[in-house]
Amino acid sequence: MSLTLAQARALGAYLSKELNFTLIEPNDTGARLARTTVEAVVSLAGIPNPMDMIQRLLGDRSMTIPYPLIGTVVTLSDNAVSSAENFAATLVHECAHVAQIDHAGSVQSVVDYIGSGEMRAIREGAATAAGLWMRYVLTGRMPEIEDQGVLKGDMYHLDTHEKGDAREPIRAARAMCTMGTVPPFLACTLTIRWLRANAPDAIKAEAYR
């Protein structure tokens, strides 16, 4: 039996409580606030062609944003909630960003992400690695490294060297999948524990059962 959307949402509720963030789906009121915040941050960052960056960021994409006084908010895109697999993979990806924000601090996280291609590459690479692992667990199919969004096109405004930085954690996660090892992200550890207890039949990768 595959993971259901109801189970994916239950996983989201569990992770949001354990990792202390607010989870918002596309039609929630908070989603509009998140998008407005991205517009403001990008506009103030002095990025060349800011409207292009805003359009890319505000397309059908999930976001993790730290808010003063409110805390970290994860906003899921329409695509993320279109299937249980997408929901879970996107959720774990964004949870990696939650941990990054907790580690670096809210202000520094935003400065690093907007202002440094290298830091953006490293953080997106790690988050992509977590999401790749989640898809493997739920499908038993090994995702291709070069098919990952952070490495395709110029969505993240990364040069060749920066894409190399992003590729390393993705490659490492793929290797861990072949060995049945859980990547060193708290969200992955919590997720596999939750799946084994609440939706064991949804685990298709035999090594993780």
PDB file of C-alpha atoms in Angstrom:
ATOM      1  CA  MET A   1       0.000   0.000   0.000  1.00  0.00           C
ATOM      2  CA  SER A   2       1.342   3.425  -0.943  1.00  0.00           C
ATOM      3  CA  LEU A   3       1.422   6.408   1.370  1.00  0.00           C
ATOM      4  CA  THR A   4      -1.852   8.341   1.337  1.00  0.00           C
ATOM      5  CA  LEU A   5      -2.249  12.102   1.442  1.00  0.00           C
ATOM      6  CA  ALA A   6      -3.897  11.765   4.839  1.00  0.00           C
ATOM      7  CA  GLN A   7      -0.837   9.929   6.125  1.00  0.00           C
ATOM      8  CA  ALA A   8       1.485  12.484   4.517  1.00  0.00           C
ATOM      9  CA  ARG A   9      -0.406  15.270   6.280  1.00  0.00           C
ATOM     10  CA  ALA A  10      -0.156  13.363   9.558  1.00  0.00           C
ATOM     11  CA  LEU A  11       3.606  13.118   9.000  1.00  0.00           C
ATOM     12  CA  GLY A  12       3.645  16.866   8.385  1.00  0.00           C
ATOM     13  CA  ALA A  13       1.837  17.504  11.661  1.00  0.00           C
ATOM     14  CA  TYR A  14       4.322  15.286  13.485  1.00  0.00           C
ATOM     15  CA  LEU A  15       7.418  16.910  11.965  1.00  0.00           C
ATOM     16  CA  SER A  16       6.111  20.433  12.469  1.00  0.00           C
ATOM     17  CA  LYS A  17       5.666  19.693  16.161  1.00  0.00           C
ATOM     18  CA  GLU A  18       9.020  17.943  16.569  1.00  0.00           C
ATOM     19  CA  LEU A  19      10.999  20.552  14.613  1.00  0.00           C
ATOM     20  CA  ASN A  20       8.973  23.555  15.782  1.00  0.00           C
ATOM     21  CA  PHE A  21       7.712  25.118  12.555  1.00  0.00           C
ATOM     22  CA  THR A  22       4.354  26.069  11.077  1.00  0.00           C
ATOM     23  CA  LEU A  23       3.198  24.128   8.010  1.00  0.00           C
ATOM     24  CA  ILE A  24       0.969  25.920   5.509  1.00  0.00           C
ATOM     25  CA  GLU A  25      -0.746  24.498   2.426  1.00  0.00           C
ATOM     26  CA  PRO A  26      -1.434  26.571  -0.738  1.00  0.00           C
ATOM     27  CA  ASN A  27      -4.944  27.755   0.074  1.00  0.00           C
ATOM     28  CA  ASP A  28      -4.183  28.766   3.655  1.00  0.00           C
ATOM     29  CA  THR A  29      -4.156  32.486   4.466  1.00  0.00           C
ATOM     30  CA  GLY A  30      -0.541  32.278   5.603  1.00  0.00           C
ATOM     31  CA  ALA A  31       0.593  31.324   2.097  1.00  0.00           C
ATOM     32  CA  ARG A  32      -0.071  34.856   0.866  1.00  0.00           C
ATOM     33  CA  LEU A  33       1.983  36.318   3.706  1.00  0.00           C
ATOM     34  CA  ALA A  34       4.901  34.067   2.820  1.00  0.00           C
ATOM     35  CA  ARG A  35       4.879  35.173  -0.795  1.00  0.00           C
ATOM     36  CA  THR A  36       4.725  38.845   0.200  1.00  0.00           C
ATOM     37  CA  THR A  37       7.753  38.357   2.434  1.00  0.00           C
ATOM     38  CA  VAL A  38       9.785  36.844  -0.406  1.00  0.00           C
ATOM     39  CA  GLU A  39       8.955  39.836  -2.587  1.00  0.00           C
ATOM     40  CA  ALA A  40      10.170  42.227   0.109  1.00  0.00           C
ATOM     41  CA  VAL A  41      13.400  40.342   0.866  1.00  0.00           C
ATOM     42  CA  VAL A  42      14.430  39.982  -2.756  1.00  0.00           C
ATOM     43  CA  SER A  43      13.588  43.587  -3.570  1.00  0.00           C
ATOM     44  CA  LEU A  44      15.703  44.875  -0.677  1.00  0.00           C
ATOM     45  CA  ALA A  45      18.654  42.589  -1.332  1.00  0.00           C
ATOM     46  CA  GLY A  46      19.964  44.558  -4.314  1.00  0.00           C
ATOM     47  CA  ILE A  47      19.932  41.513  -6.589  1.00  0.00           C
ATOM     48  CA  PRO A  48      20.375  42.176 -10.324  1.00  0.00           C
ATOM     49  CA  ASN A  49      17.062  41.742 -12.177  1.00  0.00           C
ATOM     50  CA  PRO A  50      15.098  41.354  -8.908  1.00  0.00           C
ATOM     51  CA  MET A  51      11.742  40.889 -10.650  1.00  0.00           C
ATOM     52  CA  ASP A  52      13.133  37.893 -12.498  1.00  0.00           C
ATOM     53  CA  MET A  53      14.293  36.404  -9.202  1.00  0.00           C
ATOM     54  CA  ILE A  54      10.940  37.121  -7.566  1.00  0.00           C
ATOM     55  CA  GLN A  55       9.058  35.462 -10.410  1.00  0.00           C
ATOM     56  CA  ARG A  56      11.234  32.385 -10.132  1.00  0.00           C
ATOM     57  CA  LEU A  57      10.869  32.243  -6.372  1.00  0.00           C
ATOM     58  CA  LEU A  58       7.133  32.802  -6.456  1.00  0.00           C
ATOM     59  CA  GLY A  59       6.363  30.236  -9.104  1.00  0.00           C
ATOM     60  CA  ASP A  60       4.902  26.907  -8.070  1.00  0.00           C
ATOM     61  CA  ARG A  61       7.499  26.361  -5.375  1.00  0.00           C
ATOM     62  CA  SER A  62       7.495  25.483  -1.730  1.00  0.00           C
ATOM     63  CA  MET A  63       9.295  27.853   0.641  1.00  0.00           C
ATOM     64  CA  THR A  64      10.748  27.893   4.140  1.00  0.00           C
ATOM     65  CA  ILE A  65      10.925  31.370   5.655  1.00  0.00           C
ATOM     66  CA  PRO A  66      11.878  32.527   9.174  1.00  0.00           C
ATOM     67  CA  TYR A  67       9.593  35.228  10.539  1.00  0.00           C
ATOM     68  CA  PRO A  68      10.422  37.478  13.511  1.00  0.00           C
ATOM     69  CA  LEU A  69       8.225  36.636  16.518  1.00  0.00           C
ATOM     70  CA  ILE A  70       6.296  33.971  14.552  1.00  0.00           C
ATOM     71  CA  GLY A  71       9.081  31.490  13.885  1.00  0.00           C
ATOM     72  CA  THR A  72       9.841  29.404  10.818  1.00  0.00           C
ATOM     73  CA  VAL A  73       7.029  28.803   8.332  1.00  0.00           C
ATOM     74  CA  VAL A  74       7.007  26.117   5.637  1.00  0.00           C
ATOM     75  CA  THR A  75       4.630  26.915   2.769  1.00  0.00           C
ATOM     76  CA  LEU A  76       3.857  24.056   0.381  1.00  0.00           C
ATOM     77  CA  SER A  77       3.153  24.619  -3.311  1.00  0.00           C
ATOM     78  CA  ASP A  78       0.251  23.260  -5.362  1.00  0.00           C
ATOM     79  CA  ASN A  79       2.575  20.637  -6.827  1.00  0.00           C
ATOM     80  CA  ALA A  80       3.748  19.580  -3.381  1.00  0.00           C
ATOM     81  CA  VAL A  81       0.225  18.698  -2.269  1.00  0.00           C
ATOM     82  CA  SER A  82      -0.762  17.017  -5.548  1.00  0.00           C
ATOM     83  CA  SER A  83       0.265  13.550  -4.325  1.00  0.00           C
ATOM     84  CA  ALA A  84       1.396  11.871  -1.129  1.00  0.00           C
ATOM     85  CA  GLU A  85       4.846  11.215  -2.570  1.00  0.00           C
ATOM     86  CA  ASN A  86       5.307  14.862  -3.550  1.00  0.00           C
ATOM     87  CA  PHE A  87       3.973  16.005  -0.183  1.00  0.00           C
ATOM     88  CA  ALA A  88       6.358  13.832   1.821  1.00  0.00           C
ATOM     89  CA  ALA A  89       9.423  14.491  -0.349  1.00  0.00           C
ATOM     90  CA  THR A  90       8.831  18.235  -0.336  1.00  0.00           C
ATOM     91  CA  LEU A  91       8.134  18.203   3.389  1.00  0.00           C
ATOM     92  CA  VAL A  92      11.428  16.462   4.191  1.00  0.00           C
ATOM     93  CA  HIS A  93      13.272  18.798   1.790  1.00  0.00           C
ATOM     94  CA  GLU A  94      11.843  21.849   3.543  1.00  0.00           C
ATOM     95  CA  CYS A  95      12.530  20.348   6.965  1.00  0.00           C
ATOM     96  CA  ALA A  96      16.210  20.316   6.039  1.00  0.00           C
ATOM     97  CA  HIS A  97      15.914  24.073   5.501  1.00  0.00           C
ATOM     98  CA  VAL A  98      14.228  24.392   8.901  1.00  0.00           C
ATOM     99  CA  ALA A  99      17.280  22.771  10.509  1.00  0.00           C
ATOM    100  CA  GLN A 100      19.607  25.066   8.546  1.00  0.00           C
ATOM    101  CA  ILE A 101      17.727  28.116   9.824  1.00  0.00           C
ATOM    102  CA  ASP A 102      17.862  26.804  13.381  1.00  0.00           C
ATOM    103  CA  HIS A 103      21.618  26.332  13.053  1.00  0.00           C
ATOM    104  CA  ALA A 104      22.548  29.641  11.396  1.00  0.00           C
ATOM    105  CA  GLY A 105      19.830  31.863  12.848  1.00  0.00           C
ATOM    106  CA  SER A 106      16.982  33.576  11.038  1.00  0.00           C
ATOM    107  CA  VAL A 107      18.757  36.723   9.843  1.00  0.00           C
ATOM    108  CA  GLN A 108      21.976  35.024   8.791  1.00  0.00           C
ATOM    109  CA  SER A 109      20.055  32.336   6.921  1.00  0.00           C
ATOM    110  CA  VAL A 110      18.276  34.904   4.780  1.00  0.00           C
ATOM    111  CA  VAL A 111      21.490  36.893   4.154  1.00  0.00           C
ATOM    112  CA  ASP A 112      23.394  33.754   3.166  1.00  0.00           C
ATOM    113  CA  TYR A 113      20.667  32.386   0.915  1.00  0.00           C
ATOM    114  CA  ILE A 114      19.988  35.600  -0.957  1.00  0.00           C
ATOM    115  CA  GLY A 115      23.536  36.954  -1.049  1.00  0.00           C
ATOM    116  CA  SER A 116      25.762  33.918  -1.567  1.00  0.00           C
ATOM    117  CA  GLY A 117      25.498  31.483  -4.448  1.00  0.00           C
ATOM    118  CA  GLU A 118      27.858  29.103  -2.661  1.00  0.00           C
ATOM    119  CA  MET A 119      25.765  29.008   0.520  1.00  0.00           C
ATOM    120  CA  ARG A 120      22.562  28.704  -1.515  1.00  0.00           C
ATOM    121  CA  ALA A 121      24.068  25.748  -3.375  1.00  0.00           C
ATOM    122  CA  ILE A 122      25.193  23.994  -0.207  1.00  0.00           C
ATOM    123  CA  ARG A 123      21.848  24.428   1.503  1.00  0.00           C
ATOM    124  CA  GLU A 124      19.758  23.460  -1.509  1.00  0.00           C
ATOM    125  CA  GLY A 125      22.016  20.482  -2.143  1.00  0.00           C
ATOM    126  CA  ALA A 126      21.489  19.192   1.386  1.00  0.00           C
ATOM    127  CA  ALA A 127      17.728  19.743   1.243  1.00  0.00           C
ATOM    128  CA  THR A 128      17.532  18.073  -2.171  1.00  0.00           C
ATOM    129  CA  ALA A 129      19.455  15.106  -0.783  1.00  0.00           C
ATOM    130  CA  ALA A 130      16.858  14.691   1.958  1.00  0.00           C
ATOM    131  CA  GLY A 131      13.993  14.863  -0.531  1.00  0.00           C
ATOM    132  CA  LEU A 132      15.710  12.410  -2.890  1.00  0.00           C
ATOM    133  CA  TRP A 133      16.048   9.929  -0.033  1.00  0.00           C
ATOM    134  CA  MET A 134      12.357  10.311   0.828  1.00  0.00           C
ATOM    135  CA  ARG A 135      11.295   9.513  -2.738  1.00  0.00           C
ATOM    136  CA  TYR A 136      13.477   6.414  -2.746  1.00  0.00           C
ATOM    137  CA  VAL A 137      11.999   5.191   0.536  1.00  0.00           C
ATOM    138  CA  LEU A 138       8.449   5.626  -0.778  1.00  0.00           C
ATOM    139  CA  THR A 139       8.953   4.222  -4.271  1.00  0.00           C
ATOM    140  CA  GLY A 140      11.993   1.937  -4.211  1.00  0.00           C
ATOM    141  CA  ARG A 141      13.139   3.704  -7.376  1.00  0.00           C
ATOM    142  CA  MET A 142      16.513   5.418  -7.355  1.00  0.00           C
ATOM    143  CA  PRO A 143      16.253   9.059  -8.530  1.00  0.00           C
ATOM    144  CA  GLU A 144      18.904  10.312 -10.939  1.00  0.00           C
ATOM    145  CA  ILE A 145      21.304  12.909  -9.577  1.00  0.00           C
ATOM    146  CA  GLU A 146      21.207  15.170 -12.615  1.00  0.00           C
ATOM    147  CA  ASP A 147      17.397  15.202 -12.661  1.00  0.00           C
ATOM    148  CA  GLN A 148      17.288  17.176  -9.415  1.00  0.00           C
ATOM    149  CA  GLY A 149      15.954  20.724  -9.777  1.00  0.00           C
ATOM    150  CA  VAL A 150      18.928  22.404  -8.123  1.00  0.00           C
ATOM    151  CA  LEU A 151      21.193  21.039 -10.879  1.00  0.00           C
ATOM    152  CA  LYS A 152      18.900  21.715 -13.840  1.00  0.00           C
ATOM    153  CA  GLY A 153      18.516  25.103 -15.489  1.00  0.00           C
ATOM    154  CA  ASP A 154      19.180  28.359 -13.647  1.00  0.00           C
ATOM    155  CA  MET A 155      16.314  28.422 -11.179  1.00  0.00           C
ATOM    156  CA  TYR A 156      18.708  28.889  -8.270  1.00  0.00           C
ATOM    157  CA  HIS A 157      21.143  31.183 -10.100  1.00  0.00           C
ATOM    158  CA  LEU A 158      24.108  28.843  -9.564  1.00  0.00           C
ATOM    159  CA  ASP A 159      27.249  28.744 -11.670  1.00  0.00           C
ATOM    160  CA  THR A 160      29.071  25.528 -12.602  1.00  0.00           C
ATOM    161  CA  HIS A 161      31.240  25.525  -9.474  1.00  0.00           C
ATOM    162  CA  GLU A 162      28.260  26.163  -7.201  1.00  0.00           C
ATOM    163  CA  LYS A 163      26.307  23.340  -8.822  1.00  0.00           C
ATOM    164  CA  GLY A 164      29.265  21.137  -7.996  1.00  0.00           C
ATOM    165  CA  ASP A 165      28.850  22.134  -4.330  1.00  0.00           C
ATOM    166  CA  ALA A 166      25.162  21.212  -4.531  1.00  0.00           C
ATOM    167  CA  ARG A 167      25.872  17.902  -6.241  1.00  0.00           C
ATOM    168  CA  GLU A 168      28.054  16.468  -3.453  1.00  0.00           C
ATOM    169  CA  PRO A 169      25.390  15.952  -0.752  1.00  0.00           C
ATOM    170  CA  ILE A 170      22.986  14.619  -3.387  1.00  0.00           C
ATOM    171  CA  ARG A 171      25.554  12.079  -4.530  1.00  0.00           C
ATOM    172  CA  ALA A 172      26.224  11.091  -0.924  1.00  0.00           C
ATOM    173  CA  ALA A 173      22.512  10.609  -0.203  1.00  0.00           C
ATOM    174  CA  ARG A 174      22.105   8.438  -3.289  1.00  0.00           C
ATOM    175  CA  ALA A 175      24.986   6.268  -2.103  1.00  0.00           C
ATOM    176  CA  MET A 176      23.333   5.972   1.315  1.00  0.00           C
ATOM    177  CA  CYS A 177      20.136   4.796  -0.371  1.00  0.00           C
ATOM    178  CA  THR A 178      21.997   1.887  -1.940  1.00  0.00           C
ATOM    179  CA  MET A 179      23.282   0.894   1.512  1.00  0.00           C
ATOM    180  CA  GLY A 180      20.031   1.422   3.385  1.00  0.00           C
ATOM    181  CA  THR A 181      21.583   4.163   5.506  1.00  0.00           C
ATOM    182  CA  VAL A 182      19.502   7.108   6.720  1.00  0.00           C
ATOM    183  CA  PRO A 183      21.070  10.470   5.725  1.00  0.00           C
ATOM    184  CA  PRO A 184      22.376  12.539   8.663  1.00  0.00           C
ATOM    185  CA  PHE A 185      19.397  14.900   8.813  1.00  0.00           C
ATOM    186  CA  LEU A 186      17.084  14.943  11.824  1.00  0.00           C
ATOM    187  CA  ALA A 187      14.041  15.127   9.563  1.00  0.00           C
ATOM    188  CA  CYS A 188      15.070  11.873   7.858  1.00  0.00           C
ATOM    189  CA  THR A 189      15.592  10.105  11.173  1.00  0.00           C
ATOM    190  CA  LEU A 190      12.225  11.290  12.500  1.00  0.00           C
ATOM    191  CA  THR A 191      10.478  10.431   9.239  1.00  0.00           C
ATOM    192  CA  ILE A 192      11.669   6.846   8.956  1.00  0.00           C
ATOM    193  CA  ARG A 193      10.797   6.312  12.620  1.00  0.00           C
ATOM    194  CA  TRP A 194       7.277   7.684  12.012  1.00  0.00           C
ATOM    195  CA  LEU A 195       6.764   5.629   8.862  1.00  0.00           C
ATOM    196  CA  ARG A 196       7.831   2.395  10.534  1.00  0.00           C
ATOM    197  CA  ALA A 197       5.392   3.027  13.375  1.00  0.00           C
ATOM    198  CA  ASN A 198       2.438   4.473  11.434  1.00  0.00           C
ATOM    199  CA  ALA A 199       2.669   3.493   7.753  1.00  0.00           C
ATOM    200  CA  PRO A 200       5.086   0.567   7.379  1.00  0.00           C
ATOM    201  CA  ASP A 201       3.446  -0.647   4.178  1.00  0.00           C
ATOM    202  CA  ALA A 202       4.276   2.681   2.537  1.00  0.00           C
ATOM    203  CA  ILE A 203       8.007   1.925   2.752  1.00  0.00           C
ATOM    204  CA  LYS A 204       8.819   0.432  -0.653  1.00  0.00           C
ATOM    205  CA  ALA A 205      12.615   0.428  -0.372  1.00  0.00           C
ATOM    206  CA  GLU A 206      13.223  -2.938   1.293  1.00  0.00           C
ATOM    207  CA  ALA A 207      16.418  -1.844   3.034  1.00  0.00           C
ATOM    208  CA  TYR A 208      14.474   0.697   5.110  1.00  0.00           C
ATOM    209  CA  ARG A 209      11.651  -1.534   6.327  1.00  0.00           C
TER     210      ARG A 209
END
